[in-house]
Coordinates of C-alpha atoms in Angstrom, one line a residue:
X12 CA -96.9 -48.6 9.7
X13 CA -93.6 -49.9 8.5
X14 CA -93.2 -51.8 11.8
X15 CA -96.1 -53.9 10.8
X16 CA -94.7 -54.4 7.3
X17 CA -91.2 -55.4 8.4
X18 CA -92.5 -57.8 11.0
X19 CA -94.6 -59.5 8.4
X20 CA -91.7 -59.6 6.0
X21 CA -89.6 -61.1 8.9
X22 CA -91.6 -64.3 8.6
X23 CA -89.8 -64.8 5.3
X24 CA -86.5 -63.1 6.0
X25 CA -85.5 -62.8 9.6
X26 CA -83.2 -59.7 9.4
X27 CA -86.4 -57.6 8.9
X28 CA -87.2 -58.3 12.5
X29 CA -84.5 -55.8 13.5
X30 CA -87.0 -53.1 13.0
X31 CA -88.8 -54.3 16.2
X32 CA -85.9 -52.8 18.2
X33 CA -87.1 -49.6 20.0
X34 CA -83.7 -48.0 19.7
X35 CA -83.4 -48.6 16.0
X36 CA -86.9 -47.2 15.2
X37 CA -86.1 -44.2 17.4
X38 CA -83.0 -43.4 15.2
X39 CA -85.0 -44.1 12.0
X40 CA -87.6 -41.6 13.2
X41 CA -84.8 -39.1 13.6
X42 CA -83.4 -39.7 10.3
X43 CA -86.8 -39.8 8.5
X44 CA -88.1 -36.5 10.0
X45 CA -84.7 -34.8 9.3
X46 CA -84.6 -36.1 5.8
X47 CA -88.2 -35.0 5.1
X48 CA -87.7 -31.5 6.5
X49 CA -84.5 -31.0 4.6
X50 CA -86.0 -32.3 1.4
X51 CA -89.2 -30.2 1.6
X52 CA -87.8 -27.2 3.4
X53 CA -86.8 -25.2 0.4
X54 CA -90.0 -26.0 -1.4
X55 CA -92.2 -24.9 1.6
X56 CA -90.3 -21.7 1.9
X57 CA -90.7 -20.9 -1.8
X58 CA -94.4 -21.8 -1.6
X59 CA -94.9 -19.5 1.6
X60 CA -93.2 -16.7 -0.4
X61 CA -95.5 -17.3 -3.4
X62 CA -98.5 -17.0 -1.0
X63 CA -96.9 -13.9 0.5
X64 CA -97.2 -15.4 4.0
X65 CA -94.7 -13.0 5.5
X66 CA -94.0 -12.2 9.1
X67 CA -95.7 -9.2 10.6
X68 CA -93.2 -7.7 13.1
X69 CA -94.4 -5.9 16.1
X70 CA -93.5 -2.2 16.1
X71 CA -92.9 -2.0 19.8
X72 CA -90.1 -4.6 19.6
X73 CA -86.4 -4.1 18.8
X74 CA -86.0 -1.8 15.9
X75 CA -83.4 -4.1 14.4
X76 CA -86.1 -6.7 13.8
X77 CA -88.1 -4.5 11.4
X78 CA -85.9 -5.8 8.6
X79 CA -87.3 -9.3 9.2
X80 CA -90.8 -8.1 8.0
X81 CA -92.0 -10.2 5.2
X82 CA -89.7 -13.2 6.1
X83 CA -92.0 -16.3 5.5
X84 CA -93.6 -17.6 8.6
X85 CA -95.8 -20.6 9.4
X86 CA -92.8 -22.9 8.7
X87 CA -94.0 -24.9 11.8
X88 CA -96.1 -26.8 9.3
X89 CA -93.0 -28.3 8.0
X90 CA -91.9 -29.4 11.5
X91 CA -95.3 -30.9 12.3
X92 CA -95.7 -32.7 9.0
X93 CA -92.2 -34.1 9.4
X94 CA -93.0 -35.3 12.9
X95 CA -96.3 -36.8 11.8
X96 CA -94.8 -38.7 8.9
X97 CA -91.9 -40.1 11.0
X98 CA -94.2 -41.1 13.7
X99 CA -96.8 -42.8 11.6
X100 CA -94.0 -44.7 9.8
X101 CA -92.0 -46.0 12.9
X102 CA -94.3 -46.0 15.9
X103 CA -96.5 -48.8 17.0
X104 CA -99.9 -47.3 16.3
X105 CA -101.7 -49.5 18.8
X106 CA -100.2 -47.4 21.6
X107 CA -102.6 -44.8 22.9
X108 CA -99.9 -42.4 24.0
X109 CA -98.8 -42.0 20.4
X110 CA -102.2 -41.0 19.3
X111 CA -102.6 -38.6 22.2
X112 CA -99.5 -36.7 21.1
X113 CA -100.6 -36.7 17.5
X114 CA -104.0 -35.2 18.5
X115 CA -102.2 -32.6 20.8
X116 CA -100.0 -31.7 17.7
X117 CA -102.9 -31.3 15.5
X118 CA -105.1 -29.3 17.9
X119 CA -102.3 -26.9 19.1
X120 CA -101.0 -26.7 15.6
X121 CA -104.4 -25.7 14.3
X122 CA -104.9 -22.9 16.8
X123 CA -101.3 -21.7 15.9
X124 CA -102.1 -21.9 12.2
X125 CA -105.3 -19.8 12.6
X126 CA -103.4 -17.2 14.7
X127 CA -100.6 -16.9 12.1
X128 CA -103.0 -16.7 9.3
X129 CA -105.0 -13.9 10.8
X130 CA -101.8 -12.0 11.5
X131 CA -100.9 -12.3 7.9
X132 CA -104.3 -11.5 6.6
X133 CA -104.7 -8.3 8.5
X134 CA -101.0 -7.4 8.8
X135 CA -101.5 -7.3 12.5
X136 CA -99.2 -9.1 15.0
X137 CA -101.9 -9.6 17.5
X138 CA -103.6 -12.4 15.5
X139 CA -106.4 -14.5 17.0
X140 CA -108.6 -12.9 19.7
X141 CA -107.2 -14.0 23.0
X142 CA -110.3 -15.6 24.5
X143 CA -110.8 -17.8 21.5
X144 CA -107.2 -18.7 21.4
X145 CA -107.1 -19.8 25.0
X146 CA -110.4 -21.5 24.8
X147 CA -109.1 -23.9 22.1
X148 CA -105.8 -24.4 23.9
X149 CA -107.7 -25.2 27.1
X150 CA -109.8 -27.7 25.2
X151 CA -106.5 -29.4 24.0
X152 CA -104.9 -29.5 27.4
X153 CA -108.2 -30.9 29.0
X154 CA -108.3 -33.6 26.4
X155 CA -104.9 -34.8 27.4
X156 CA -105.7 -34.6 31.2
X157 CA -109.0 -36.6 30.7
X158 CA -107.5 -39.1 28.4
X159 CA -104.4 -39.8 30.5
X160 CA -106.6 -40.1 33.7
X161 CA -108.9 -42.5 31.8
X162 CA -106.0 -44.7 30.8
X163 CA -104.6 -44.7 34.3
X164 CA -107.9 -45.5 35.9
X165 CA -108.4 -48.7 33.7
X166 CA -105.0 -50.2 34.8
X167 CA -105.3 -53.6 36.5
X168 CA -103.0 -52.5 39.4
X169 CA -104.1 -49.8 41.8
X170 CA -100.3 -49.1 42.4
X171 CA -99.9 -48.4 38.6
X172 CA -103.0 -46.2 38.7
X173 CA -101.5 -44.1 41.4
X174 CA -98.1 -43.9 39.8
X175 CA -99.6 -42.6 36.6
X176 CA -101.1 -39.6 38.4
X177 CA -98.6 -38.8 41.3
X178 CA -95.8 -36.3 40.6
X179 CA -92.2 -37.3 41.2
X180 CA -90.1 -34.9 43.2
X181 CA -86.5 -35.1 41.8
X182 CA -83.6 -36.2 44.0
X183 CA -86.0 -37.5 46.8
X184 CA -86.6 -41.2 46.3
X185 CA -89.9 -41.6 48.0
X186 CA -91.3 -38.0 47.9
X187 CA -94.2 -37.3 45.6
X188 CA -97.1 -34.9 45.1
X189 CA -100.1 -37.4 45.6
X190 CA -102.6 -36.2 43.0
X191 CA -104.1 -39.7 43.0
X192 CA -105.8 -39.1 46.4
X193 CA -108.0 -36.4 44.8
X194 CA -111.2 -38.0 43.6
X195 CA -112.1 -38.3 39.9
X196 CA -108.6 -37.2 38.8
X197 CA -109.5 -33.5 39.3
X198 CA -106.1 -32.7 40.8
X199 CA -104.3 -34.5 38.1
X200 CA -106.3 -33.0 35.3
X201 CA -105.9 -29.5 36.6
X202 CA -102.1 -29.8 37.0
X203 CA -101.9 -31.4 33.4
X204 CA -103.8 -28.5 32.1
X205 CA -101.4 -25.9 33.6
X206 CA -98.2 -27.9 32.5
X207 CA -99.4 -28.2 28.9
X208 CA -100.7 -24.7 28.5
X209 CA -97.7 -23.3 30.3
X210 CA -95.2 -25.2 28.2
X211 CA -97.0 -24.3 25.0
X212 CA -97.1 -20.5 25.8
X213 CA -93.5 -20.5 27.2
X214 CA -92.1 -22.0 24.0
X215 CA -94.1 -19.5 21.9
X216 CA -92.7 -16.6 23.9
X217 CA -89.2 -17.9 23.4
X218 CA -89.6 -18.1 19.7
X219 CA -88.4 -14.4 19.0
X220 CA -84.9 -14.7 17.5
X221 CA -83.5 -16.8 14.7
X222 CA -83.0 -20.3 15.9
X223 CA -83.5 -19.4 19.5
X224 CA -86.5 -21.7 20.3
X225 CA -85.9 -24.6 18.0
X226 CA -82.6 -26.0 19.3
X227 CA -83.7 -26.0 23.0
X228 CA -86.9 -27.8 21.8
X229 CA -84.8 -30.4 20.3
X230 CA -82.6 -30.7 23.4
X231 CA -85.6 -31.0 25.8
X232 CA -87.1 -33.6 23.4
X233 CA -84.0 -35.6 23.7
X234 CA -83.9 -35.3 27.5
X235 CA -87.7 -36.3 27.7
X236 CA -86.9 -39.1 25.2
X237 CA -84.3 -40.6 27.7
X238 CA -87.0 -40.3 30.5
X239 CA -89.5 -42.1 28.3
X240 CA -87.0 -44.8 27.5
X241 CA -86.3 -45.3 31.2
X242 CA -90.0 -45.4 32.4
X243 CA -91.0 -47.6 29.5
X244 CA -88.4 -50.4 30.4
X245 CA -89.2 -52.2 33.6
X246 CA -85.5 -52.9 34.3
X247 CA -84.3 -49.3 34.1
X248 CA -87.5 -48.0 35.9
X249 CA -86.8 -50.3 38.9
X250 CA -83.1 -49.5 39.0
X251 CA -83.7 -45.7 38.9
X252 CA -86.9 -45.7 41.0
X253 CA -89.2 -44.2 38.5
X254 CA -92.8 -45.4 37.6
X255 CA -92.9 -48.1 35.1
X256 CA -95.4 -47.0 32.5
X257 CA -95.4 -49.5 29.5
X258 CA -97.0 -47.0 27.1
X259 CA -93.9 -44.7 27.3
X260 CA -91.8 -47.1 25.4
X261 CA -93.3 -45.7 22.1
X262 CA -93.1 -42.0 23.2
X263 CA -89.4 -42.2 22.4
X264 CA -90.3 -42.5 18.7
X265 CA -92.2 -39.3 18.8
X266 CA -89.3 -37.6 20.7
X267 CA -87.0 -38.9 17.9
X268 CA -89.3 -37.4 15.2
X269 CA -89.2 -34.1 17.0
X270 CA -85.4 -34.1 17.3
X271 CA -85.0 -34.9 13.5
X272 CA -87.7 -32.4 12.4
X273 CA -86.3 -29.7 14.6
X274 CA -82.7 -30.1 13.4
X275 CA -84.0 -30.0 9.8
X276 CA -86.0 -26.9 10.5
X277 CA -83.0 -25.2 12.2
X278 CA -81.1 -25.7 8.9
X279 CA -83.4 -23.0 7.4
X280 CA -84.2 -21.1 10.7
X281 CA -80.5 -20.4 11.6
X282 CA -79.4 -16.7 11.3
X283 CA -80.2 -15.0 9.0
X284 CA -83.5 -17.1 9.1
X285 CA -85.1 -18.0 5.8
X286 CA -88.4 -18.9 7.6
X287 CA -90.0 -18.7 11.0
X288 CA -91.9 -21.5 12.7
X289 CA -94.8 -19.2 13.7
X290 CA -97.3 -20.0 16.4
X291 CA -98.3 -23.1 14.4
X292 CA -95.0 -24.6 15.3
X293 CA -94.2 -23.1 18.7
X294 CA -97.6 -23.7 20.3
X295 CA -97.7 -27.3 19.0
X296 CA -94.1 -28.2 20.1
X297 CA -94.5 -26.8 23.5
X298 CA -97.8 -28.6 24.1
X299 CA -96.2 -31.8 22.9
X300 CA -93.2 -31.3 25.3
X301 CA -95.6 -30.7 28.2
X302 CA -97.6 -33.8 27.3
X303 CA -94.6 -36.0 27.3
X304 CA -93.5 -34.7 30.6
X305 CA -96.9 -35.6 32.0
X306 CA -96.8 -39.0 30.4
X307 CA -93.4 -39.8 32.0
X308 CA -94.3 -38.3 35.3
X309 CA -91.3 -35.9 35.1
X310 CA -93.0 -32.5 35.2
X311 CA -90.5 -31.1 37.7
X312 CA -87.5 -32.4 35.8
X313 CA -89.1 -30.9 32.6
X314 CA -89.2 -27.5 34.3
X315 CA -85.4 -27.9 35.0
X316 CA -84.6 -29.1 31.4
X317 CA -86.9 -26.3 29.9
X318 CA -85.6 -23.7 32.3
X319 CA -85.0 -21.4 29.4
X320 CA -88.6 -21.4 28.5
X321 CA -89.6 -20.9 32.1
X322 CA -87.4 -17.9 32.3
X323 CA -88.8 -16.3 29.2
X324 CA -92.3 -16.8 30.4
X325 CA -91.6 -15.6 33.8
X326 CA -89.8 -12.3 32.4
X327 CA -93.1 -11.5 30.6
X328 CA -95.2 -12.1 33.8
X329 CA -92.9 -10.1 36.0
X330 CA -92.7 -7.3 33.5
X331 CA -96.5 -7.0 33.0
X332 CA -97.1 -7.4 36.8
X333 CA -94.4 -4.8 37.8
X334 CA -95.8 -2.2 35.2
X335 CA -99.4 -2.7 36.3
X336 CA -98.6 -2.4 40.0
X337 CA -95.7 0.0 40.1
X338 CA -95.8 1.6 36.6
X339 CA -92.1 0.5 36.4
X340 CA -90.4 -2.1 34.2
X341 CA -88.0 -4.7 35.5
X342 CA -86.4 -5.4 32.1
X343 CA -85.7 -3.1 29.3
X344 CA -88.0 -5.3 27.2
X345 CA -89.6 -8.7 27.5
X346 CA -89.4 -11.5 26.8
X347 CA -85.9 -11.9 28.3
X348 CA -84.1 -12.3 25.0
X349 CA -85.2 -8.8 23.9
X350 CA -83.7 -7.3 27.2
X351 CA -80.3 -8.6 26.4
X352 CA -80.6 -7.3 22.8
X353 CA -81.5 -3.9 24.3
X354 CA -78.4 -4.0 26.6
X355 CA -76.1 -4.4 23.5
X356 CA -75.8 -8.1 22.8
X357 CA -76.0 -9.1 19.2
X358 CA -78.8 -11.5 18.2
X359 CA -76.4 -14.2 17.4
X360 CA -74.7 -13.9 20.8
X361 CA -78.1 -14.0 22.6
X362 CA -79.1 -17.2 20.7
X363 CA -75.8 -19.0 21.1
X364 CA -75.6 -18.1 24.8
X365 CA -79.1 -19.2 25.4
X366 CA -78.3 -22.5 23.6
X367 CA -75.5 -23.2 26.0
X368 CA -77.7 -22.5 29.0
X369 CA -80.3 -24.9 27.5
X370 CA -77.7 -27.7 27.2
X371 CA -76.6 -27.2 30.7
X372 CA -80.1 -27.3 32.0
X373 CA -81.0 -30.6 30.1
X374 CA -77.9 -32.1 31.5
X375 CA -79.1 -31.1 35.1
X376 CA -82.5 -32.4 34.5
X377 CA -81.2 -35.8 33.3
X378 CA -79.0 -35.9 36.4
X379 CA -82.1 -36.1 38.5
X380 CA -82.7 -39.6 37.3
X381 CA -79.6 -40.8 39.1
X382 CA -79.6 -38.4 42.1
X383 CA -82.3 -40.2 44.2

């Protein structure tokens, strides 16, 4: 909204036109979201304590986590509100990709909020019934798939329509997964469904230690922001051989808002955490990252950059599968971060070492832009 205001004021005083710069607005989104979360963070935590919205810790987890019982949860509301405010202020609201991301944030955030609230109300870490939870998460993912397919289908160029559906294979310049050849976008929509739901649940599984999930979310958002910047600029997209999708230019504003909001939340979530993001934050942030990956056609690069989330999700799948088939466990405890706690790593050691891995993976993911 401020973009329109400053451009109008620019008619009378030209320096206001500087806000039209995409890079400047992205930085302003970072600062706005960061300032908002820092300013309201303490107030939100105090309010959550007043409402007695404390975390219900699973009794089959590490015993050292029992002391965290009662720590305010649902802090993800602060993250999502910061993202929403910064995006509405600095993004061009005529861009459909911006609204798709905001709708995803609201849908997945609402499901997470309901899950958290039921856990608090009944003092039970199980929360929302699984079939209801995944029904609404599925509706959110299908909304994205159908919306992006529709936008791709109305493009004036068939080449652009194909590029907005096909999946890029990193490193190989001309190798793709041609989902565009499947009629009615069925392949694209199904693939999008799994990317978004997979990302949402993977981030949720990672969110088990103080600060563990939020910094990797910030790092991956920064990496995807770079992808969005490249694919939204015709010069860079041609040079780096990635699809030019004009709508992606404004996606970087949302990525900037995610970075600022995440860093602001980390201020309060660092060990010992004053607040947890809860499912309301983890499910929404994961879904937004997955959606941005689909928008930029960088799903495989996203899997590399978010490799930490992938490893956490795979550890749970392997643990459950192994126990059902062989009655034996692969890890001492799943998700993966609990395994390292069980073998003697301190919580802060697990978190910082996983952060280092996340940084390396994001760098590797960004390298795929040039290695073609």
